[in-house]
Short mmCIF file of C-alpha atoms in Angstrom, two decimals:
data_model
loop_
_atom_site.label_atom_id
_atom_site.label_comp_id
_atom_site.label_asym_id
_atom_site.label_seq_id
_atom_site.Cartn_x
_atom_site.Cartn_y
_atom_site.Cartn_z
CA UNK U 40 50.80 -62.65 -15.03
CA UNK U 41 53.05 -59.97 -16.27
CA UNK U 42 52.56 -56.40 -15.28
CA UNK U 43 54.30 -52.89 -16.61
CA UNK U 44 54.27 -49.87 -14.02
CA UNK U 45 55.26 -46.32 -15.35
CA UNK U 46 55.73 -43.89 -13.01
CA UNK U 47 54.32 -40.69 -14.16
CA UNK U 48 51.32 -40.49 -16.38
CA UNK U 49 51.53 -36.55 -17.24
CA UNK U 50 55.45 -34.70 -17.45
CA UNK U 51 55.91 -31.41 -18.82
CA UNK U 52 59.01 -30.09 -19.41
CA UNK U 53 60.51 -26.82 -20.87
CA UNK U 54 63.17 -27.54 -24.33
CA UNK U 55 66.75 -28.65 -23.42
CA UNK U 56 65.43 -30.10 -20.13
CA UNK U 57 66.87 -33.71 -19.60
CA UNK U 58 63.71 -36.64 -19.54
CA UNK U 59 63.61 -39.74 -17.72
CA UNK U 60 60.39 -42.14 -18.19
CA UNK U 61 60.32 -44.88 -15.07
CA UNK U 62 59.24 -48.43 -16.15
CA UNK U 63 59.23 -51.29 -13.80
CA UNK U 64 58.11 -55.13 -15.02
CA UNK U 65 56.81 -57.84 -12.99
CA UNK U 66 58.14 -60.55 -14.49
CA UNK U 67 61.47 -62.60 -12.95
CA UNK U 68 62.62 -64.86 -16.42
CA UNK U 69 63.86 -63.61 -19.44
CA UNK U 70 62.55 -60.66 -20.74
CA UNK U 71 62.30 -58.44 -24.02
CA UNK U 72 61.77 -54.97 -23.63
CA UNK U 73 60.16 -52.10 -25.55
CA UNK U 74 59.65 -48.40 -25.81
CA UNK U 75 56.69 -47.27 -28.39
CA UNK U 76 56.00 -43.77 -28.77
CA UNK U 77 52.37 -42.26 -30.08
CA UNK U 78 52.83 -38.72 -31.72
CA UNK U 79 49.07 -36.85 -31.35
CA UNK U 80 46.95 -38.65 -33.92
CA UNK U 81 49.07 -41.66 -35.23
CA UNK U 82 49.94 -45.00 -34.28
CA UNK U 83 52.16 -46.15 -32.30
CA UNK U 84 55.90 -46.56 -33.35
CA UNK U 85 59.06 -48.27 -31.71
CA UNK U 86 61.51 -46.22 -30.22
CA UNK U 87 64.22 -48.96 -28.88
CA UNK U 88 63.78 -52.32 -27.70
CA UNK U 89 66.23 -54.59 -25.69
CA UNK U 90 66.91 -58.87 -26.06
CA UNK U 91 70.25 -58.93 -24.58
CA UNK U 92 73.95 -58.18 -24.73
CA UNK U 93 75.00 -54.47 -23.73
CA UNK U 94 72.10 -53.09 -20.78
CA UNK U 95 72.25 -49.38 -22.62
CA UNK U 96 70.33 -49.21 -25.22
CA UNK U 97 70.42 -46.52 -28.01
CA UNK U 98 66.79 -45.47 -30.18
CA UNK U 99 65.68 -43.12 -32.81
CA UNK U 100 65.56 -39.39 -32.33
CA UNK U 101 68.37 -39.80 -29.75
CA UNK U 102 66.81 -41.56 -26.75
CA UNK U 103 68.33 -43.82 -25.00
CA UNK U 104 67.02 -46.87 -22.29
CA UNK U 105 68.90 -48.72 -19.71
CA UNK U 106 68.18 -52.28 -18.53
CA UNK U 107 68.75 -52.90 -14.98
CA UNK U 108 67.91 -56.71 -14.52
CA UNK U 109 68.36 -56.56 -10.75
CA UNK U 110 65.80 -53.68 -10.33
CA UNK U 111 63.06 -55.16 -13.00
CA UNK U 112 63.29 -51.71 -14.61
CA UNK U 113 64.16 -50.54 -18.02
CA UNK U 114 64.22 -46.30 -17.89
CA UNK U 115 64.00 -44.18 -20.52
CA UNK U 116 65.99 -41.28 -21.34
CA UNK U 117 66.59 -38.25 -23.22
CA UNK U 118 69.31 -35.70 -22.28
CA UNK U 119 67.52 -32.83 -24.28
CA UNK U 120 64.29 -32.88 -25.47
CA UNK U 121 62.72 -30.92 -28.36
CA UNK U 122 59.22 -29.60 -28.91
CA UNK U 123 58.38 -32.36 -31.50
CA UNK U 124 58.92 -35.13 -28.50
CA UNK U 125 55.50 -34.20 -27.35
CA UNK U 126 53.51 -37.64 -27.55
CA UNK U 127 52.53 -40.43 -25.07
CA UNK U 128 55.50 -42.79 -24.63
CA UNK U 129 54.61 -46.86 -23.85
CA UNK U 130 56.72 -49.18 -21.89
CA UNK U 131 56.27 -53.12 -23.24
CA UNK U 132 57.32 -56.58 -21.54
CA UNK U 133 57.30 -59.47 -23.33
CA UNK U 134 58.21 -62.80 -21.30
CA UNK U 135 61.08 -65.07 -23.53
CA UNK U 136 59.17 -67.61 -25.69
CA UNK U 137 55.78 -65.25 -24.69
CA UNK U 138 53.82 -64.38 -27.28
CA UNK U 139 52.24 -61.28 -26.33
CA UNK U 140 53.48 -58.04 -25.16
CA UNK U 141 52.28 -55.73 -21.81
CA UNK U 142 52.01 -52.60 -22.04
CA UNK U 143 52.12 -50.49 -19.27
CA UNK U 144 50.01 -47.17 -18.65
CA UNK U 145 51.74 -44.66 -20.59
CA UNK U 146 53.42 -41.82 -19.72
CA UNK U 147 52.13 -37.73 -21.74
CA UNK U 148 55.15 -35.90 -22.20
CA UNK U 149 54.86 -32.32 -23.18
CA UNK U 150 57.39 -30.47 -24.35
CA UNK U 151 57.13 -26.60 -23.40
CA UNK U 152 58.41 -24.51 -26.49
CA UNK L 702 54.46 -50.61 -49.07
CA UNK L 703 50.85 -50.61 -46.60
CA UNK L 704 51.96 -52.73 -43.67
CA UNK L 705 49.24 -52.93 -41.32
CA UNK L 706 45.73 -51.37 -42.59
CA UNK L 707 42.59 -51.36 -40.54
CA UNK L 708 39.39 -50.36 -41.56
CA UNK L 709 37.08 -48.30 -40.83
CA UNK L 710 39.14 -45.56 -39.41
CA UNK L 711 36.18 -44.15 -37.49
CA UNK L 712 32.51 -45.55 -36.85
CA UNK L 713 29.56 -44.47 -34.77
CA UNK L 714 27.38 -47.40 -33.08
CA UNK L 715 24.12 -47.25 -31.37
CA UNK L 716 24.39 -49.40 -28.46
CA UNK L 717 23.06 -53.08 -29.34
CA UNK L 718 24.39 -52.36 -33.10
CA UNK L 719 26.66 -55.13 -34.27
CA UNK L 720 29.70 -54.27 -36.57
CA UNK L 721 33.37 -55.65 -37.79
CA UNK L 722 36.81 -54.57 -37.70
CA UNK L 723 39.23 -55.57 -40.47
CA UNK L 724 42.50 -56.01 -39.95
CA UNK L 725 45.14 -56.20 -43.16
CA UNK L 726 48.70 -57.20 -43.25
CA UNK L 727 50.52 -57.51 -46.47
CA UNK L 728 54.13 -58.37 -44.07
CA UNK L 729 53.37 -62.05 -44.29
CA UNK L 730 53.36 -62.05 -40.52
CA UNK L 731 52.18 -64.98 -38.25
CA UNK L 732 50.87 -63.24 -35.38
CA UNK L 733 48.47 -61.04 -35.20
CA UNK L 734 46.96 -58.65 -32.38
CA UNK L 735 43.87 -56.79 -31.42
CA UNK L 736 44.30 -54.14 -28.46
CA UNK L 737 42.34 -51.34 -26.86
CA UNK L 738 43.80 -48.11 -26.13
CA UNK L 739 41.82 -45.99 -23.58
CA UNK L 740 43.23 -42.87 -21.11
CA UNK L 741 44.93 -43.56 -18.60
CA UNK L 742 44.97 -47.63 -19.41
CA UNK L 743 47.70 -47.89 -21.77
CA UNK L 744 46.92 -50.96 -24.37
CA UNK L 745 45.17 -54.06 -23.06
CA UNK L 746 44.58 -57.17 -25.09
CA UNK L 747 41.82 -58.43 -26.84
CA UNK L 748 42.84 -61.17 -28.87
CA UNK L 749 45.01 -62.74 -30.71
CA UNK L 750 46.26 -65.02 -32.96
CA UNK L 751 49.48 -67.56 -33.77
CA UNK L 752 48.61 -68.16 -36.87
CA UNK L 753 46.04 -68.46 -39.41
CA UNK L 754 42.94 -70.57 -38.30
CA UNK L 755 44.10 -70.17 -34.52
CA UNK L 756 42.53 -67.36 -31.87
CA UNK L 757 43.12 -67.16 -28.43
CA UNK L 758 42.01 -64.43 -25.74
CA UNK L 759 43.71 -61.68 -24.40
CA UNK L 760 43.26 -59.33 -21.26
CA UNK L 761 39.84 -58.16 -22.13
CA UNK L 762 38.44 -60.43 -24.47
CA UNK L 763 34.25 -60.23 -23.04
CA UNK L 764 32.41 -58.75 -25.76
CA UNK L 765 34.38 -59.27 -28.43
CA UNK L 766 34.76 -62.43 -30.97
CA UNK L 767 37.78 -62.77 -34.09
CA UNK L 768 38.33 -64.85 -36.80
CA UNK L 769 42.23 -65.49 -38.76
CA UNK L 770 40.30 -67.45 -41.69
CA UNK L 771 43.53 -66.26 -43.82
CA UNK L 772 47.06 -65.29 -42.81
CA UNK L 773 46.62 -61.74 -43.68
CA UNK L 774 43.41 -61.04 -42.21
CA UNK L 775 42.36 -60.46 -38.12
CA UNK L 776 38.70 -59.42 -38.14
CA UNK L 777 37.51 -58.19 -34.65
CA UNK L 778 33.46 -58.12 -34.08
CA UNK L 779 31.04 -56.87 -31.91
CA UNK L 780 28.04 -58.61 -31.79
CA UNK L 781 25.79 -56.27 -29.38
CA UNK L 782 27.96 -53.01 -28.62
CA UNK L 783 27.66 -51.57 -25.80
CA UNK L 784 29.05 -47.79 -24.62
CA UNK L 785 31.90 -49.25 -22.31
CA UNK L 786 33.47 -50.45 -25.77
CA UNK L 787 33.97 -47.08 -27.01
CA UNK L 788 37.67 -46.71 -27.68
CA UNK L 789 40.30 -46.68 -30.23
CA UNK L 790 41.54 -49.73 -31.61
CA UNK L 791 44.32 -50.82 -32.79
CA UNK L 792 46.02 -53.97 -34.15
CA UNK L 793 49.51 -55.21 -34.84
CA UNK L 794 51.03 -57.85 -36.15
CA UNK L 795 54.28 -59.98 -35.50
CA UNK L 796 56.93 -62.38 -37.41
CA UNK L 797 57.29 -63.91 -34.27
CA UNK L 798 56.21 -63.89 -30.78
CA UNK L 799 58.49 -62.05 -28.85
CA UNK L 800 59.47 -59.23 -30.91
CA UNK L 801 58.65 -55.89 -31.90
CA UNK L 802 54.75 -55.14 -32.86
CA UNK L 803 53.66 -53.40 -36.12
CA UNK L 804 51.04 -51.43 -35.86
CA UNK L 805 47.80 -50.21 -37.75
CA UNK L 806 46.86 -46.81 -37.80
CA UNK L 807 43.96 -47.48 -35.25
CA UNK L 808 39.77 -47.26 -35.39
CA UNK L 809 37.96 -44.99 -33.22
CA UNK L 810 34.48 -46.17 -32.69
CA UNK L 811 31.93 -44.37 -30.90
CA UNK L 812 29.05 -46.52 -29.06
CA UNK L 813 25.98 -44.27 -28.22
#
């Protein structure tokens, strides 16, 4: 069965600090990956996801995510993070021709004003 | 333009009580999805479905029963709650397998 590790469960980090979110998949085939973030009290919303071609990956509200097929990881990042990027972000696997996704843990970023 | 709707948003059981959660998707979506969120746990699956008609289990699927009787529609029920399935629910829904979820606002229900 597929599994999703993140790293950290609680980071807090002052503005203009740089972020990196770990995220490591069990899985050895074909993969798509997925970063949802949960603002406090709403749903959760996609922030990038990655099928193939180019490894980098570029989201919304400028974060970025970098698959590295030979470590089973795909990292989040954000070079400088604002107060509004407080919110739990989710790392997803879905196996090709799957039909579910795995989330991992989560990871509660707060952002230090 | 609603996308995903669930309803209720928020409901308080007493333990044993027996209630439903309806899921709505006006997206015309195939697959549809019924997950937990709790601290510390991230999302784990409860059921889902391919298609209307069609259920299968998830991660977690012990207490809990569904039913796709139309393509727009994911009902999750609890037939005898019980305090360990207080949490906040959400559901999602899918063109397709393998791609990117959409996602109701979520339930939080309460079991006493």
């Amino acid at each position: 069965a597929q599994s999703v590790s993140q790293h950290n469960h609680h980071v807090i980090l002052s503005e203009a600090a740089s972020l990196e979110l770990g995220c490591n998949y069990s899985y050895g085939g074909t993969v798509n990956l997925f970063w949802y973030v949960q603002y406090p009290g709403q749903h959760l919303q996609l922030l990038l996801k990655y099928f193939s071609g180019d490894p980098l990956v570029k989201g919304i509200k400028g974060f970025e995510a970098e698959f590295i097929k030979s470590k089973f990881s795909f990292n989040l990042r954000k070079p400088s993070v604002q107060w509004s990027d407080t919110a739990e972000y989710f790392c997803a696997v879905n196996a090709e021709y799957g039909n579910k996704l795995v989330f991992g843990a989560g990871t509660i970023l707060r952002v230090k004003s | 333009n609603a996308g995903v709707t669930q309803t209720p948003k928020f409901r308080v059981l007493k333990t044993g009580q027996s209630m439903t959660l309806l899921c709505a998707q006006d997206m015309n979506h195939e697959y549809m999805y019924w997950y937990r969120q709790d601290p510390g746990m991230g999302l784990r699956l409860i059921h889902y479905s391919v298609g209307e008609g069609t259920t299968a289990k998830g991660e977690v699927p012990d207490g809990y029963n569904v039913s796709r009787l139309k393509k727009q529609n994911f009902l999750l029920g609890l037939e005898s709650a019980a305090p360990s399935q207080t949490s906040v629910y959400f559901c999602a829904s899918t063109p397709g397998g393998a791609g990117e979820l959409f996602f109701g606002e979520g339930s939080r229900l309460t079991v006493l």
